[in-house]
Amino acid sequence: MEGILQSFYEAIPENEPLLGRGAFAWAPSAFLQEQFLQVEFGSANPAVDFGKGYITLHPRAAEECHDPKLGIFHHNPVHEIHLRANEAYAALRYKRRLVVVISVGTELMGLGERAMRRVKQRFPDCYLCAPIYTLSSEAEPHRYPASFIERVKAYGLPMTFYLAAERGQREACVRFDRIQAIAKDFLRPHKLRLTMGCQKVFDDWLNHYLYGALPAGSEIGDYQRLLAEQGIN
């Protein structure tokens, strides 16, 4: 099955931004965890605790996070690390992986230099990114069943977008259900981006995931109908 696209990636020209929409970057990407790991401090002075090992991770169930009696989000403020009474530190598992930039936001206009500095302090630059998951590798050539990969290629899973092996990149998929905000300083450009044609199809499929419908005239709809006529789901 050849699919809609003939080319997925292209090099970013030298005179264009490395972190525009559709660009690839390396970033610490968070796993979606069903368990909340609360960071608990042994005393009111965590600055001392860090050196003495008085910090523990306490597993919390989802319902516990909403129980005011447990004090997860209702406790005395810890001022040394600016932890407010209605905040908590949580430990998340991250992996350094490729992500694709979904949104770079909009540029602020009409603000003076002083106002701009204050806004930047409160709203530091961050990007909406979707992590890329490898479908196969030399170490794990059969990580996923062939039937699953064919379904991803056929736009059969709304939360995944297929990326072919190209330009040294392994066969992979973008996970829309893992879109997350990543601070600009944590992104390292990979100097590749989606081609114009791929970006169009990518945006159409993302629209389908977010709003449950493809844009009018999308190539994906025609492709899905063609597959249905051939008895391929």
GROMACS .gro file of C-alpha atoms in nm:
model
  233
    1MET     CA    1   0.000   0.000   0.000
    2GLU     CA    2   0.174   0.315  -0.123
    3GLY     CA    3  -0.046   0.568   0.054
    4ILE     CA    4  -0.104   0.933  -0.027
    5LEU     CA    5   0.241   1.077   0.025
    6GLN     CA    6   0.554   1.020  -0.178
    7SER     CA    7   0.783   1.226   0.048
    8PHE     CA    8   0.758   1.294   0.420
    9TYR     CA    9   1.067   1.493   0.523
   10GLU     CA   10   1.287   1.771   0.393
   11ALA     CA   11   1.590   1.957   0.522
   12ILE     CA   12   1.521   2.301   0.672
   13PRO     CA   13   1.687   2.575   0.463
   14GLU     CA   14   1.957   2.776   0.640
   15ASN     CA   15   1.762   3.103   0.626
   16GLU     CA   16   1.447   2.959   0.787
   17PRO     CA   17   1.370   2.900   1.158
   18LEU     CA   18   1.464   2.558   1.292
   19LEU     CA   19   1.161   2.538   1.521
   20GLY     CA   20   0.873   2.628   1.291
   21ARG     CA   21   0.556   2.426   1.248
   22GLY     CA   22   0.627   2.076   1.130
   23ALA     CA   23   0.992   2.088   1.239
   24PHE     CA   24   1.153   1.797   1.420
   25ALA     CA   25   1.339   1.844   1.746
   26TRP     CA   26   1.481   1.635   2.027
   27ALA     CA   27   1.310   1.689   2.362
   28PRO     CA   28   1.237   1.524   2.697
   29SER     CA   29   0.896   1.375   2.625
   30ALA     CA   30   0.670   1.277   2.914
   31PHE     CA   31   0.502   0.938   2.938
   32LEU     CA   32   0.131   0.931   3.013
   33GLN     CA   33   0.112   0.772   3.358
   34GLU     CA   34  -0.200   0.655   3.533
   35GLN     CA   35  -0.034   0.686   3.873
   36PHE     CA   36   0.052   1.017   4.039
   37LEU     CA   37   0.387   1.009   4.219
   38GLN     CA   38   0.385   1.282   4.481
   39VAL     CA   39   0.724   1.422   4.586
   40GLU     CA   40   0.712   1.435   4.966
   41PHE     CA   41   0.959   1.630   5.178
   42GLY     CA   42   1.082   1.516   5.519
   43SER     CA   43   1.072   1.868   5.667
   44ALA     CA   44   0.968   2.221   5.581
   45ASN     CA   45   1.312   2.295   5.437
   46PRO     CA   46   1.357   2.092   5.118
   47ALA     CA   47   1.678   2.277   5.037
   48VAL     CA   48   1.833   2.082   5.325
   49ASP     CA   49   1.644   1.763   5.244
   50PHE     CA   50   1.797   1.739   4.897
   51GLY     CA   51   2.137   1.687   5.056
   52LYS     CA   52   2.018   1.442   5.324
   53GLY     CA   53   1.789   1.218   5.126
   54TYR     CA   54   1.466   1.311   5.304
   55ILE     CA   55   1.269   1.321   4.981
   56THR     CA   56   1.042   1.028   4.894
   57LEU     CA   57   0.803   0.947   4.611
   58HIS     CA   58   0.459   0.854   4.738
   59PRO     CA   59   0.226   0.676   4.490
   60ARG     CA   60  -0.119   0.831   4.473
   61ALA     CA   61  -0.430   0.701   4.303
   62ALA     CA   62  -0.634   0.934   4.086
   63GLU     CA   63  -0.913   0.966   4.343
   64GLU     CA   64  -0.659   1.057   4.612
   65CYS     CA   65  -0.556   1.366   4.416
   66HIS     CA   66  -0.906   1.503   4.472
   67ASP     CA   67  -0.932   1.416   4.841
   68PRO     CA   68  -0.868   1.732   5.049
   69LYS     CA   69  -0.812   1.522   5.364
   70LEU     CA   70  -0.487   1.379   5.222
   71GLY     CA   71  -0.331   1.723   5.188
   72ILE     CA   72  -0.175   1.667   4.845
   73PHE     CA   73  -0.299   2.004   4.727
   74HIS     CA   74  -0.371   2.154   5.068
   75HIS     CA   75  -0.069   2.199   5.295
   76ASN     CA   76   0.160   2.461   5.442
   77PRO     CA   77   0.352   2.643   5.168
   78VAL     CA   78   0.717   2.545   5.122
   79HIS     CA   79   0.873   2.880   5.044
   80GLU     CA   80   1.229   2.766   4.969
   81ILE     CA   81   1.116   2.607   4.643
   82HIS     CA   82   0.813   2.833   4.595
   83LEU     CA   83   0.560   2.557   4.651
   84ARG     CA   84   0.222   2.708   4.723
   85ALA     CA   85  -0.042   2.563   4.953
   86ASN     CA   86  -0.250   2.444   4.656
   87GLU     CA   87   0.043   2.298   4.458
   88ALA     CA   88   0.238   1.973   4.466
   89TYR     CA   89   0.551   1.839   4.304
   90ALA     CA   90   0.507   1.521   4.101
   91ALA     CA   91   0.763   1.287   3.951
   92LEU     CA   92   0.709   1.201   3.584
   93ARG     CA   93   0.891   0.957   3.361
   94TYR     CA   94   1.051   1.114   3.054
   95LYS     CA   95   1.237   0.988   2.750
   96ARG     CA   96   1.451   1.189   2.512
   97ARG     CA   97   1.284   1.137   2.177
   98LEU     CA   98   1.205   1.315   1.853
   99VAL     CA   99   0.898   1.536   1.852
  100VAL     CA  100   0.726   1.733   1.579
  101VAL     CA  101   0.630   2.094   1.648
  102ILE     CA  102   0.252   2.139   1.630
  103SER     CA  103   0.226   2.507   1.722
  104VAL     CA  104   0.471   2.789   1.790
  105GLY     CA  105   0.208   3.031   1.915
  106THR     CA  106   0.164   3.385   1.785
  107GLU     CA  107   0.412   3.668   1.804
  108LEU     CA  108   0.325   3.946   2.048
  109MET     CA  109   0.285   4.286   1.887
  110GLY     CA  110   0.246   4.640   2.016
  111LEU     CA  111   0.422   4.595   2.351
  112GLY     CA  112   0.710   4.811   2.473
  113GLU     CA  113   1.042   4.659   2.577
  114ARG     CA  114   0.964   4.674   2.950
  115ALA     CA  115   0.616   4.526   2.908
  116MET     CA  116   0.755   4.257   2.681
  117ARG     CA  117   1.007   4.150   2.947
  118ARG     CA  118   0.731   4.119   3.207
  119VAL     CA  119   0.511   3.919   2.971
  120LYS     CA  120   0.800   3.688   2.882
  121GLN     CA  121   0.863   3.621   3.250
  122ARG     CA  122   0.503   3.516   3.305
  123PHE     CA  123   0.459   3.347   2.965
  124PRO     CA  124   0.795   3.197   2.863
  125ASP     CA  125   0.827   3.059   2.512
  126CYS     CA  126   0.693   2.707   2.478
  127TYR     CA  127   0.580   2.491   2.190
  128LEU     CA  128   0.304   2.237   2.148
  129CYS     CA  129   0.477   1.918   2.036
  130ALA     CA  130   0.372   1.563   1.951
  131PRO     CA  131   0.619   1.281   2.023
  132ILE     CA  132   0.733   1.039   1.754
  133TYR     CA  133   0.732   0.666   1.833
  134THR     CA  134   0.947   0.427   1.631
  135LEU     CA  135   0.752   0.139   1.479
  136SER     CA  136   1.054  -0.078   1.404
  137SER     CA  137   1.430  -0.078   1.450
  138GLU     CA  138   1.728  -0.306   1.394
  139ALA     CA  139   1.706  -0.425   1.754
  140GLU     CA  140   1.327  -0.470   1.739
  141PRO     CA  141   1.227  -0.530   1.374
  142HIS     CA  142   0.889  -0.676   1.480
  143ARG     CA  143   0.802  -0.443   1.766
  144TYR     CA  144   0.447  -0.411   1.633
  145PRO     CA  145   0.242  -0.657   1.424
  146ALA     CA  146   0.238  -0.585   1.051
  147SER     CA  147  -0.141  -0.556   1.066
  148PHE     CA  148  -0.113  -0.273   1.319
  149ILE     CA  149   0.138  -0.082   1.105
  150GLU     CA  150  -0.082  -0.123   0.798
  151ARG     CA  151  -0.374   0.020   0.992
  152VAL     CA  152  -0.167   0.322   1.095
  153LYS     CA  153  -0.062   0.373   0.731
  154ALA     CA  154  -0.428   0.352   0.621
  155TYR     CA  155  -0.536   0.630   0.863
  156GLY     CA  156  -0.727   0.377   1.067
  157LEU     CA  157  -0.621   0.511   1.408
  158PRO     CA  158  -0.715   0.877   1.468
  159MET     CA  159  -0.444   0.929   1.731
  160THR     CA  160  -0.154   0.823   1.507
  161PHE     CA  161   0.004   0.971   1.193
  162TYR     CA  162   0.233   0.747   0.989
  163LEU     CA  163   0.591   0.849   0.897
  164ALA     CA  164   0.780   0.634   0.649
  165ALA     CA  165   1.148   0.539   0.676
  166GLU     CA  166   1.320   0.822   0.491
  167ARG     CA  167   1.631   1.042   0.514
  168GLY     CA  168   1.786   0.817   0.775
  169GLN     CA  169   1.473   0.819   0.992
  170ARG     CA  170   1.315   0.491   1.101
  171GLU     CA  171   0.955   0.399   1.025
  172ALA     CA  172   0.752   0.571   1.294
  173CYS     CA  173   0.426   0.738   1.390
  174VAL     CA  174   0.333   1.068   1.553
  175ARG     CA  175   0.113   1.033   1.863
  176PHE     CA  176  -0.157   1.303   1.875
  177ASP     CA  177  -0.279   1.164   2.208
  178ARG     CA  178   0.055   1.260   2.364
  179ILE     CA  179   0.069   1.626   2.254
  180GLN     CA  180   0.237   1.832   2.526
  181ALA     CA  181   0.379   2.178   2.591
  182ILE     CA  182   0.760   2.188   2.596
  183ALA     CA  183   0.965   2.492   2.691
  184LYS     CA  184   1.177   2.629   2.407
  185ASP     CA  185   1.505   2.577   2.593
  186PHE     CA  186   1.435   2.203   2.613
  187LEU     CA  187   1.406   2.165   2.235
  188ARG     CA  188   1.711   2.082   2.023
  189PRO     CA  189   1.650   2.125   1.647
  190HIS     CA  190   1.691   1.819   1.427
  191LYS     CA  191   1.712   2.025   1.104
  192LEU     CA  192   1.433   1.828   0.936
  193ARG     CA  193   1.069   1.917   0.886
  194LEU     CA  194   0.761   1.778   0.718
  195THR     CA  195   0.734   1.853   0.347
  196MET     CA  196   0.461   2.092   0.237
  197GLY     CA  197   0.247   1.806   0.110
  198CYS     CA  198   0.298   1.603   0.427
  199GLN     CA  199   0.218   1.905   0.644
  200LYS     CA  200  -0.117   1.944   0.466
  201VAL     CA  201  -0.216   1.581   0.522
  202PHE     CA  202  -0.078   1.598   0.877
  203ASP     CA  203  -0.297   1.901   0.955
  204ASP     CA  204  -0.603   1.730   0.805
  205TRP     CA  205  -0.554   1.421   1.021
  206LEU     CA  206  -0.487   1.631   1.331
  207ASN     CA  207  -0.812   1.818   1.261
  208HIS     CA  208  -0.988   1.482   1.247
  209TYR     CA  209  -0.840   1.383   1.583
  210LEU     CA  210  -0.929   1.712   1.753
  211TYR     CA  211  -1.273   1.776   1.604
  212GLY     CA  212  -1.387   1.439   1.472
  213ALA     CA  213  -1.405   1.541   1.106
  214LEU     CA  214  -1.177   1.585   0.808
  215PRO     CA  215  -1.167   1.924   0.631
  216ALA     CA  216  -1.369   1.940   0.310
  217GLY     CA  217  -1.174   1.809   0.013
  218SER     CA  218  -0.912   1.629   0.221
  219GLU     CA  219  -0.715   1.364   0.032
  220ILE     CA  220  -0.749   1.134   0.332
  221GLY     CA  221  -1.124   1.094   0.278
  222ASP     CA  222  -1.074   0.993  -0.087
  223TYR     CA  223  -0.799   0.751   0.015
  224GLN     CA  224  -1.013   0.590   0.285
  225ARG     CA  225  -1.299   0.545   0.037
  226LEU     CA  226  -1.060   0.384  -0.211
  227LEU     CA  227  -0.940   0.141   0.055
  228ALA     CA  228  -1.302   0.062   0.152
  229GLU     CA  229  -1.381  -0.022  -0.211
  230GLN     CA  230  -1.087  -0.263  -0.208
  231GLY     CA  231  -1.208  -0.420   0.115
  232ILE     CA  232  -0.920  -0.277   0.320
  233ASN     CA  233  -1.011  -0.130   0.659
   0.00000   0.00000   0.00000
